[in-house]
mmCIF file of C-alpha atoms in Angstrom:
data_model
loop_
_atom_site.group_PDB
_atom_site.id
_atom_site.type_symbol
_atom_site.label_atom_id
_atom_site.label_comp_id
_atom_site.label_asym_id
_atom_site.label_seq_id
_atom_site.Cartn_x
_atom_site.Cartn_y
_atom_site.Cartn_z
ATOM 1 C CA UNK J 376 11.934 19.875 12.095
ATOM 2 C CA UNK J 377 10.672 19.177 8.993
ATOM 3 C CA UNK J 378 10.313 21.896 5.905
ATOM 4 C CA UNK J 379 6.644 21.328 5.581
ATOM 5 C CA UNK J 380 5.689 24.301 3.462
ATOM 6 C CA UNK J 381 4.922 25.660 0.406
ATOM 7 C CA UNK J 382 8.118 25.269 -1.813
ATOM 8 C CA UNK J 383 9.418 22.740 -0.424
ATOM 9 C CA UNK J 384 5.490 20.999 -2.022
ATOM 10 C CA UNK J 385 6.042 23.087 -5.002
ATOM 11 C CA UNK J 386 9.461 21.342 -6.128
ATOM 12 C CA UNK J 387 8.581 18.078 -5.452
ATOM 13 C CA UNK J 388 5.413 19.040 -7.495
ATOM 14 C CA UNK J 389 7.079 20.052 -10.001
ATOM 15 C CA UNK J 390 9.638 17.260 -10.734
ATOM 16 C CA UNK J 391 7.000 14.961 -10.996
ATOM 17 C CA UNK J 392 7.471 13.150 -7.260
ATOM 18 C CA UNK J 393 3.035 13.579 -6.660
ATOM 19 C CA UNK J 394 0.216 11.753 -6.570
ATOM 20 C CA UNK J 395 -3.812 12.679 -6.371
ATOM 21 C CA UNK J 396 -5.583 11.127 -2.987
ATOM 22 C CA UNK J 397 -9.434 10.874 -2.750
ATOM 23 C CA UNK J 398 -9.505 10.634 1.064
ATOM 24 C CA UNK J 399 -13.318 8.861 2.212
ATOM 25 C CA UNK J 400 -14.224 9.027 5.448
ATOM 26 C CA UNK J 401 -17.908 6.815 6.228
ATOM 27 C CA UNK J 402 -19.771 6.827 3.031
ATOM 28 C CA UNK J 403 -23.010 5.008 3.811
ATOM 29 C CA UNK J 404 -25.387 2.678 1.793
ATOM 30 C CA UNK J 405 -27.039 5.751 1.163
ATOM 31 C CA UNK J 406 -24.357 7.835 -0.712
ATOM 32 C CA UNK J 407 -23.219 3.834 -2.630
ATOM 33 C CA UNK J 408 -24.676 5.647 -6.147
ATOM 34 C CA UNK J 409 -22.089 8.563 -5.931
ATOM 35 C CA UNK J 410 -19.707 7.230 -4.304
ATOM 36 C CA UNK J 411 -19.653 5.166 -7.457
ATOM 37 C CA UNK J 412 -19.887 6.795 -10.014
ATOM 38 C CA UNK J 413 -17.081 9.089 -8.343
ATOM 39 C CA UNK J 414 -14.904 6.175 -8.849
ATOM 40 C CA UNK J 415 -16.773 5.331 -11.835
ATOM 41 C CA UNK J 416 -15.834 8.835 -13.365
ATOM 42 C CA UNK J 417 -11.850 8.243 -11.556
ATOM 43 C CA UNK J 418 -11.302 5.303 -13.477
ATOM 44 C CA UNK J 419 -12.346 6.175 -16.835
ATOM 45 C CA UNK J 420 -8.758 8.707 -16.507
ATOM 46 C CA UNK J 421 -6.494 7.242 -13.895
ATOM 47 C CA UNK J 422 -5.510 4.368 -12.462
ATOM 48 C CA UNK J 423 -5.102 3.434 -8.961
ATOM 49 C CA UNK J 424 -1.929 2.883 -7.534
ATOM 50 C CA UNK J 425 -0.915 -0.598 -5.620
ATOM 51 C CA UNK J 426 1.138 -1.035 -3.280
ATOM 52 C CA UNK J 427 3.528 -2.841 -5.735
ATOM 53 C CA UNK J 428 3.920 0.256 -7.816
ATOM 54 C CA UNK J 429 3.965 2.880 -4.971
ATOM 55 C CA UNK J 430 7.048 0.902 -3.949
ATOM 56 C CA UNK J 431 8.491 0.986 -7.654
ATOM 57 C CA UNK J 432 8.028 5.038 -8.029
ATOM 58 C CA UNK J 433 10.209 5.355 -4.982
ATOM 59 C CA UNK J 434 13.121 3.475 -6.714
ATOM 60 C CA UNK J 435 12.582 3.761 -10.097
ATOM 61 C CA UNK J 436 10.101 7.534 -10.503
ATOM 62 C CA UNK J 437 7.913 5.531 -13.070
ATOM 63 C CA UNK J 438 4.328 4.590 -12.843
ATOM 64 C CA UNK J 439 3.454 1.206 -14.358
ATOM 65 C CA UNK J 440 1.119 2.367 -17.149
ATOM 66 C CA UNK J 441 1.017 5.338 -19.221
ATOM 67 C CA UNK J 442 -2.445 7.070 -17.642
ATOM 68 C CA UNK J 443 -1.781 9.224 -14.460
ATOM 69 C CA UNK J 444 -2.463 7.738 -11.048
ATOM 70 C CA UNK J 445 -5.045 8.080 -7.960
ATOM 71 C CA UNK J 446 -4.981 7.107 -4.760
ATOM 72 C CA UNK J 447 -8.803 6.409 -3.063
ATOM 73 C CA UNK J 448 -8.358 5.956 0.489
ATOM 74 C CA UNK J 449 -10.976 5.275 2.948
ATOM 75 C CA UNK J 450 -10.239 5.507 6.619
ATOM 76 C CA UNK J 451 -11.057 4.252 10.061
ATOM 77 C CA UNK J 452 -12.097 0.631 9.448
ATOM 78 C CA UNK J 453 -15.748 1.225 9.089
ATOM 79 C CA UNK J 454 -18.046 -1.404 8.115
ATOM 80 C CA UNK J 455 -19.553 0.625 5.011
ATOM 81 C CA UNK J 456 -15.872 0.026 3.433
ATOM 82 C CA UNK J 457 -16.488 -3.725 3.612
ATOM 83 C CA UNK J 458 -20.307 -3.704 2.285
ATOM 84 C CA UNK J 459 -19.864 0.019 0.437
ATOM 85 C CA UNK J 460 -16.252 0.945 -0.507
ATOM 86 C CA UNK J 461 -14.828 -2.270 -1.269
ATOM 87 C CA UNK J 462 -17.509 -3.937 -4.044
ATOM 88 C CA UNK J 463 -17.576 -0.770 -5.789
ATOM 89 C CA UNK J 464 -13.706 -0.935 -5.936
ATOM 90 C CA UNK J 465 -13.934 -4.686 -7.299
ATOM 91 C CA UNK J 466 -16.617 -3.978 -9.441
ATOM 92 C CA UNK J 467 -14.569 -1.397 -10.892
ATOM 93 C CA UNK J 468 -10.924 -2.818 -10.984
ATOM 94 C CA UNK J 469 -9.501 -0.415 -8.495
ATOM 95 C CA UNK J 470 -6.963 -0.711 -5.967
ATOM 96 C CA UNK J 471 -8.561 0.652 -2.451
ATOM 97 C CA UNK J 472 -6.304 2.394 0.578
ATOM 98 C CA UNK J 473 -7.771 1.544 4.531
ATOM 99 C CA UNK J 474 -5.693 3.205 6.889
ATOM 100 C CA UNK J 475 -7.775 0.824 10.057
ATOM 101 C CA UNK J 476 -8.069 1.963 13.490
ATOM 102 C CA UNK J 477 -7.401 -1.279 15.079
ATOM 103 C CA UNK J 478 -8.994 -0.448 18.426
ATOM 104 C CA UNK J 479 -11.778 0.206 16.700
ATOM 105 C CA UNK J 480 -11.962 -3.096 15.230
ATOM 106 C CA UNK J 481 -11.303 -4.975 18.742
ATOM 107 C CA UNK J 482 -14.070 -3.077 20.310
ATOM 108 C CA UNK J 483 -17.125 -5.140 20.425
ATOM 109 C CA UNK J 484 -19.997 -4.074 18.767
ATOM 110 C CA UNK J 485 -22.499 -3.181 21.245
ATOM 111 C CA UNK J 486 -19.529 -0.720 22.522
ATOM 112 C CA UNK J 487 -18.511 0.868 18.774
ATOM 113 C CA UNK J 488 -20.575 3.529 18.908
ATOM 114 C CA UNK J 489 -19.415 5.366 21.430
ATOM 115 C CA UNK J 490 -15.977 3.992 21.094
ATOM 116 C CA UNK J 491 -16.407 5.928 17.895
ATOM 117 C CA UNK J 492 -17.933 9.260 19.949
ATOM 118 C CA UNK J 493 -14.747 8.769 21.970
ATOM 119 C CA UNK J 494 -11.934 8.831 19.594
ATOM 120 C CA UNK J 495 -13.060 11.542 16.706
ATOM 121 C CA UNK J 496 -14.422 8.444 14.646
ATOM 122 C CA UNK J 497 -17.426 10.326 12.833
ATOM 123 C CA UNK J 498 -20.390 8.298 12.521
ATOM 124 C CA UNK J 499 -23.896 8.821 9.957
ATOM 125 C CA UNK J 500 -27.421 8.673 12.163
ATOM 126 C CA UNK J 501 -28.500 6.374 8.690
ATOM 127 C CA UNK J 502 -25.781 3.263 10.430
ATOM 128 C CA UNK J 503 -27.141 4.664 14.377
ATOM 129 C CA UNK J 504 -28.671 1.119 15.010
ATOM 130 C CA UNK J 505 -26.995 -0.466 12.597
ATOM 131 C CA UNK J 506 -25.404 -3.009 15.202
ATOM 132 C CA UNK J 507 -21.245 -3.670 14.368
ATOM 133 C CA UNK J 508 -20.101 -0.111 12.930
ATOM 134 C CA UNK J 509 -16.248 -1.266 12.448
ATOM 135 C CA UNK J 510 -14.978 -4.086 9.982
ATOM 136 C CA UNK J 511 -13.715 -6.914 11.709
ATOM 137 C CA UNK J 512 -10.563 -8.950 11.712
ATOM 138 C CA UNK J 513 -12.165 -11.906 9.400
ATOM 139 C CA UNK J 514 -12.660 -8.653 7.212
ATOM 140 C CA UNK J 515 -9.595 -7.214 7.124
ATOM 141 C CA UNK J 516 -8.137 -10.267 6.195
ATOM 142 C CA UNK J 517 -10.484 -10.787 3.289
ATOM 143 C CA UNK J 518 -9.955 -6.806 2.257
ATOM 144 C CA UNK J 519 -5.713 -7.357 2.053
ATOM 145 C CA UNK J 520 -6.216 -10.039 -0.580
ATOM 146 C CA UNK J 521 -7.335 -7.433 -2.797
ATOM 147 C CA UNK J 522 -6.567 -4.016 -1.475
ATOM 148 C CA UNK J 523 -3.877 -2.192 0.702
ATOM 149 C CA UNK J 524 -5.007 -2.275 4.612
ATOM 150 C CA UNK J 525 -2.655 -0.868 6.560
ATOM 151 C CA UNK J 526 -2.675 0.815 10.319
ATOM 152 C CA UNK J 527 -3.797 3.986 11.770
ATOM 153 C CA UNK J 528 -3.244 3.576 14.965
ATOM 154 C CA UNK J 529 -5.183 1.505 18.016
ATOM 155 C CA UNK J 530 -7.150 4.347 18.792
ATOM 156 C CA UNK J 531 -7.490 7.175 16.072
ATOM 157 C CA UNK J 532 -4.575 9.006 18.158
ATOM 158 C CA UNK J 533 -2.786 11.981 17.021
ATOM 159 C CA UNK J 534 1.266 12.648 17.827
ATOM 160 C CA UNK J 535 0.852 14.640 20.578
ATOM 161 C CA UNK J 536 -1.318 11.704 22.422
ATOM 162 C CA UNK J 537 1.753 9.154 22.173
ATOM 163 C CA UNK J 538 3.930 10.373 25.167
ATOM 164 C CA UNK J 539 4.958 6.680 27.082
ATOM 165 C CA UNK J 540 6.035 3.392 26.143
ATOM 166 C CA UNK J 541 2.954 2.347 26.869
ATOM 167 C CA UNK J 542 1.263 4.097 24.378
ATOM 168 C CA UNK J 543 3.437 3.711 21.648
ATOM 169 C CA UNK J 544 3.547 -0.178 22.099
ATOM 170 C CA UNK J 545 -0.438 -0.076 21.838
ATOM 171 C CA UNK J 546 -0.501 2.630 19.356
ATOM 172 C CA UNK J 547 1.819 2.162 16.942
ATOM 173 C CA UNK J 548 4.192 -1.383 17.627
ATOM 174 C CA UNK J 549 0.567 -3.544 18.474
ATOM 175 C CA UNK J 550 -1.188 -2.539 15.447
ATOM 176 C CA UNK J 551 0.983 -3.380 13.216
ATOM 177 C CA UNK J 552 1.946 -7.037 14.737
ATOM 178 C CA UNK J 553 -1.405 -7.538 14.823
ATOM 179 C CA UNK J 554 -2.270 -6.563 11.126
ATOM 180 C CA UNK J 555 0.138 -8.949 9.913
ATOM 181 C CA UNK J 556 -0.682 -11.619 11.845
ATOM 182 C CA UNK J 557 -4.496 -11.342 10.390
ATOM 183 C CA UNK J 558 -3.326 -10.693 6.373
ATOM 184 C CA UNK J 559 0.172 -12.735 6.638
ATOM 185 C CA UNK J 560 1.478 -9.635 5.131
ATOM 186 C CA UNK J 561 3.860 -7.298 6.482
ATOM 187 C CA UNK J 562 1.855 -3.597 6.271
ATOM 188 C CA UNK J 563 3.245 -0.885 4.744
ATOM 189 C CA UNK J 564 2.133 2.588 6.061
ATOM 190 C CA UNK J 565 1.147 4.170 9.381
ATOM 191 C CA UNK J 566 -0.966 7.282 10.025
ATOM 192 C CA UNK J 567 -1.528 9.872 12.805
ATOM 193 C CA UNK J 568 -4.826 11.378 13.125
ATOM 194 C CA UNK J 569 -4.813 14.623 11.146
ATOM 195 C CA UNK J 570 -2.249 13.234 9.090
ATOM 196 C CA UNK J 571 0.581 14.710 11.213
ATOM 197 C CA UNK J 572 3.821 14.720 9.172
ATOM 198 C CA UNK J 573 7.342 12.409 9.023
ATOM 199 C CA UNK J 574 10.387 14.510 10.339
ATOM 200 C CA UNK J 575 7.699 16.523 13.682
ATOM 201 C CA UNK J 576 9.369 14.469 16.511
ATOM 202 C CA UNK J 577 12.405 11.708 16.442
ATOM 203 C CA UNK J 578 11.432 9.567 19.111
ATOM 204 C CA UNK J 579 8.000 8.969 17.147
ATOM 205 C CA UNK J 580 9.333 8.851 13.567
ATOM 206 C CA UNK J 581 11.934 6.161 15.642
ATOM 207 C CA UNK J 582 9.437 3.979 16.682
ATOM 208 C CA UNK J 583 7.352 4.156 13.629
ATOM 209 C CA UNK J 584 10.445 3.202 11.564
ATOM 210 C CA UNK J 585 11.523 0.191 14.221
ATOM 211 C CA UNK J 586 7.517 -1.410 13.670
ATOM 212 C CA UNK J 587 8.947 -1.875 10.691
ATOM 213 C CA UNK J 588 6.536 0.522 8.715
ATOM 214 C CA UNK J 589 7.654 1.725 5.066
ATOM 215 C CA UNK J 590 5.666 4.672 4.496
ATOM 216 C CA UNK J 591 4.325 7.502 6.446
ATOM 217 C CA UNK J 592 1.626 8.773 5.373
ATOM 218 C CA UNK J 593 1.021 13.049 6.168
ATOM 219 C CA UNK J 594 -1.856 14.818 5.372
ATOM 220 C CA UNK J 595 0.247 16.917 2.690
ATOM 221 C CA UNK J 596 3.294 13.979 1.858
ATOM 222 C CA UNK J 597 3.839 9.855 1.471
ATOM 223 C CA UNK J 598 7.249 9.605 3.131
ATOM 224 C CA UNK J 599 9.439 7.034 2.670
ATOM 225 C CA UNK J 600 10.772 6.076 6.072
ATOM 226 C CA UNK J 601 12.842 2.067 5.712
ATOM 227 C CA UNK K 890 -11.105 45.198 -9.180
ATOM 228 C CA UNK K 891 -14.558 44.805 -7.127
ATOM 229 C CA UNK K 892 -16.038 46.899 -3.977
ATOM 230 C CA UNK K 893 -13.888 44.542 -1.716
ATOM 231 C CA UNK K 894 -11.209 45.259 -2.855
ATOM 232 C CA UNK K 895 -10.343 41.666 -4.752
ATOM 233 C CA UNK K 896 -9.559 40.951 -7.963
ATOM 234 C CA UNK K 897 -11.654 39.059 -10.615
ATOM 235 C CA UNK K 898 -9.096 35.966 -10.660
ATOM 236 C CA UNK K 899 -9.333 36.634 -6.417
ATOM 237 C CA UNK K 900 -12.976 36.319 -6.998
ATOM 238 C CA UNK K 901 -12.809 33.090 -9.444
ATOM 239 C CA UNK K 902 -9.994 31.464 -6.592
ATOM 240 C CA UNK K 903 -12.287 32.568 -3.816
ATOM 241 C CA UNK K 904 -15.440 30.216 -5.352
ATOM 242 C CA UNK K 905 -12.822 26.927 -5.938
ATOM 243 C CA UNK K 906 -11.681 27.524 -2.034
ATOM 244 C CA UNK K 907 -15.177 27.700 -0.996
ATOM 245 C CA UNK K 908 -16.901 24.632 -3.163
ATOM 246 C CA UNK K 909 -13.229 22.688 -1.683
ATOM 247 C CA UNK K 910 -14.599 23.085 1.655
ATOM 248 C CA UNK K 911 -18.282 22.329 1.572
ATOM 249 C CA UNK K 912 -17.511 18.459 0.956
ATOM 250 C CA UNK K 913 -18.630 16.520 3.395
ATOM 251 C CA UNK K 914 -15.522 14.756 5.548
ATOM 252 C CA UNK K 915 -18.157 12.054 6.474
ATOM 253 C CA UNK K 916 -19.920 10.574 3.460
ATOM 254 C CA UNK K 917 -18.203 12.964 0.187
ATOM 255 C CA UNK K 918 -14.725 12.379 -1.284
ATOM 256 C CA UNK K 919 -11.652 15.036 -0.228
ATOM 257 C CA UNK K 920 -9.774 15.026 -3.323
ATOM 258 C CA UNK K 921 -5.880 15.385 -2.309
ATOM 259 C CA UNK K 922 -2.288 16.437 -3.863
ATOM 260 C CA UNK K 923 0.361 14.754 -1.912
ATOM 261 C CA UNK K 924 4.282 15.301 -2.394
ATOM 262 C CA UNK K 925 6.126 12.033 -2.464
ATOM 263 C CA UNK K 926 9.390 12.589 -0.668
ATOM 264 C CA UNK K 927 11.572 9.539 0.585
ATOM 265 C CA UNK K 928 13.753 10.598 4.111
ATOM 266 C CA UNK K 929 16.356 7.545 3.512
ATOM 267 C CA UNK K 930 17.757 9.548 0.423
ATOM 268 C CA UNK K 931 17.760 11.150 -2.728
ATOM 269 C CA UNK K 932 13.941 10.618 -4.719
ATOM 270 C CA UNK K 933 14.340 9.045 -8.178
ATOM 271 C CA UNK K 934 14.439 11.318 -11.089
ATOM 272 C CA UNK K 935 11.228 11.738 -12.389
ATOM 273 C CA UNK K 936 11.409 11.524 -16.895
ATOM 274 C CA UNK K 937 8.358 10.440 -18.272
ATOM 275 C CA UNK K 938 7.185 14.255 -20.072
ATOM 276 C CA UNK K 939 3.470 13.441 -19.237
ATOM 277 C CA UNK K 940 4.116 13.389 -15.448
ATOM 278 C CA UNK K 941 6.371 16.356 -15.722
ATOM 279 C CA UNK K 942 3.332 18.039 -17.407
ATOM 280 C CA UNK K 943 0.832 17.482 -15.241
ATOM 281 C CA UNK K 944 3.698 18.461 -11.990
ATOM 282 C CA UNK K 945 4.128 21.422 -13.469
ATOM 283 C CA UNK K 946 0.178 22.107 -13.960
ATOM 284 C CA UNK K 947 -0.194 21.180 -10.832
ATOM 285 C CA UNK K 948 2.199 22.608 -9.108
ATOM 286 C CA UNK K 949 1.742 26.131 -10.734
ATOM 287 C CA UNK K 950 -2.054 26.293 -9.069
ATOM 288 C CA UNK K 951 -0.520 25.820 -5.485
ATOM 289 C CA UNK K 952 1.643 28.352 -6.223
ATOM 290 C CA UNK K 953 -1.559 31.018 -8.191
ATOM 291 C CA UNK K 954 -3.425 29.868 -4.862
ATOM 292 C CA UNK K 955 -1.317 31.360 -2.575
ATOM 293 C CA UNK K 956 0.229 34.319 -4.634
ATOM 294 C CA UNK K 957 -3.566 35.057 -5.588
ATOM 295 C CA UNK K 958 -5.186 34.693 -1.868
ATOM 296 C CA UNK K 959 -2.420 34.650 0.634
ATOM 297 C CA UNK K 960 0.511 36.794 -0.970
ATOM 298 C CA UNK K 961 1.582 37.527 2.480
ATOM 299 C CA UNK K 962 1.080 33.837 3.962
ATOM 300 C CA UNK K 963 5.088 32.076 5.580
ATOM 301 C CA UNK K 964 5.982 29.746 3.452
ATOM 302 C CA UNK K 965 5.584 27.050 6.401
ATOM 303 C CA UNK K 966 2.332 28.066 6.774
ATOM 304 C CA UNK K 967 1.009 24.019 7.038
ATOM 305 C CA UNK K 968 -3.023 25.059 7.261
ATOM 306 C CA UNK K 969 -2.463 27.450 3.563
ATOM 307 C CA UNK K 970 -0.549 24.783 2.503
ATOM 308 C CA UNK K 971 -3.182 22.139 3.259
ATOM 309 C CA UNK K 972 -6.068 24.450 1.553
ATOM 310 C CA UNK K 973 -4.150 25.123 -2.150
ATOM 311 C CA UNK K 974 -2.835 21.344 -2.240
ATOM 312 C CA UNK K 975 -6.741 20.031 -2.048
ATOM 313 C CA UNK K 976 -7.309 23.343 -4.783
ATOM 314 C CA UNK K 977 -5.049 22.070 -7.078
ATOM 315 C CA UNK K 978 -7.053 19.224 -7.293
ATOM 316 C CA UNK K 979 -10.675 19.842 -7.134
ATOM 317 C CA UNK K 980 -11.484 18.599 -10.403
ATOM 318 C CA UNK K 981 -11.028 14.881 -8.762
ATOM 319 C CA UNK K 982 -14.941 14.960 -7.827
ATOM 320 C CA UNK K 983 -18.012 16.430 -8.540
ATOM 321 C CA UNK K 984 -17.362 19.447 -6.789
ATOM 322 C CA UNK K 985 -19.172 21.836 -9.119
ATOM 323 C CA UNK K 986 -16.873 24.368 -8.564
ATOM 324 C CA UNK K 987 -15.647 27.095 -11.240
ATOM 325 C CA UNK K 988 -12.144 25.177 -13.287
ATOM 326 C CA UNK K 989 -10.465 28.800 -12.219
ATOM 327 C CA UNK K 990 -7.394 27.893 -11.577
ATOM 328 C CA UNK K 991 -7.510 26.013 -15.425
ATOM 329 C CA UNK K 992 -7.979 29.110 -17.094
ATOM 330 C CA UNK K 993 -3.739 29.972 -16.348
ATOM 331 C CA UNK K 994 -2.813 27.046 -15.938
ATOM 332 C CA UNK K 995 -4.464 24.482 -18.424
#
């Protein structure tokens, strides 16, 4: 069983092995000014982390620039990641990280509201009648040219929801194959609902590695796994 | 010591906790501090003095939250770890929280 306690975290952070993250979920258009202000302020003090920066840190222990770094993360694959978050990131020169639930993207727009409620994907009232709530695969492709897009399971499930071979295929393997095919890149990271860490189930950890992911994004750690 | 038995320091740290937990998960950014770990082996040694200084500051904040608010909490209480890591980087967003942890560590 993995050690996820205070001491392990404190030791890692004290050794310089840490990353500041700001996790966003569903910032609607009405919050665009707040989001812009927040990201503007962050970008005045921190550089955002690209995938290459993270890879390099795990090899060398160094970040590329002289300023501290941070990672803005926009979860689930909402359409407003495309309409609201990504344009602000682009305007500010920030690299965003977008873990997306591929089943949300696959879901026909008319069914997305029910799908979201059925899979712990939070919605905001102002978007109730906007039609499509998730980004499209074409938007995933476009987003991946400037930002990091990677699977967050298909159905927004946790580790305990994945039991049999069919589950493993649907939630871990297929999302990566689909995303790699669309983006022409290798999706780098996997994350469970609620950010369950690596090290709690050998079978699940092995499947994530076998699928070809090299990072496991937990809610208190980023694990380099391959 | 106040009527509740809390020290002034504990009251101030609790203020940060309450402000951090009042963020809207849906529409606002939730700041978090993540540890970077390599499951393949050991992490490379960090030598940059500024990164190490920030690590010392942030680790001190996590330690202070634990010692101030939960000295009896088991080391492996992951819920406690999550909350302490959120509080350690509360200044990343407009939390309007008192900068309680800077006082002793910054």
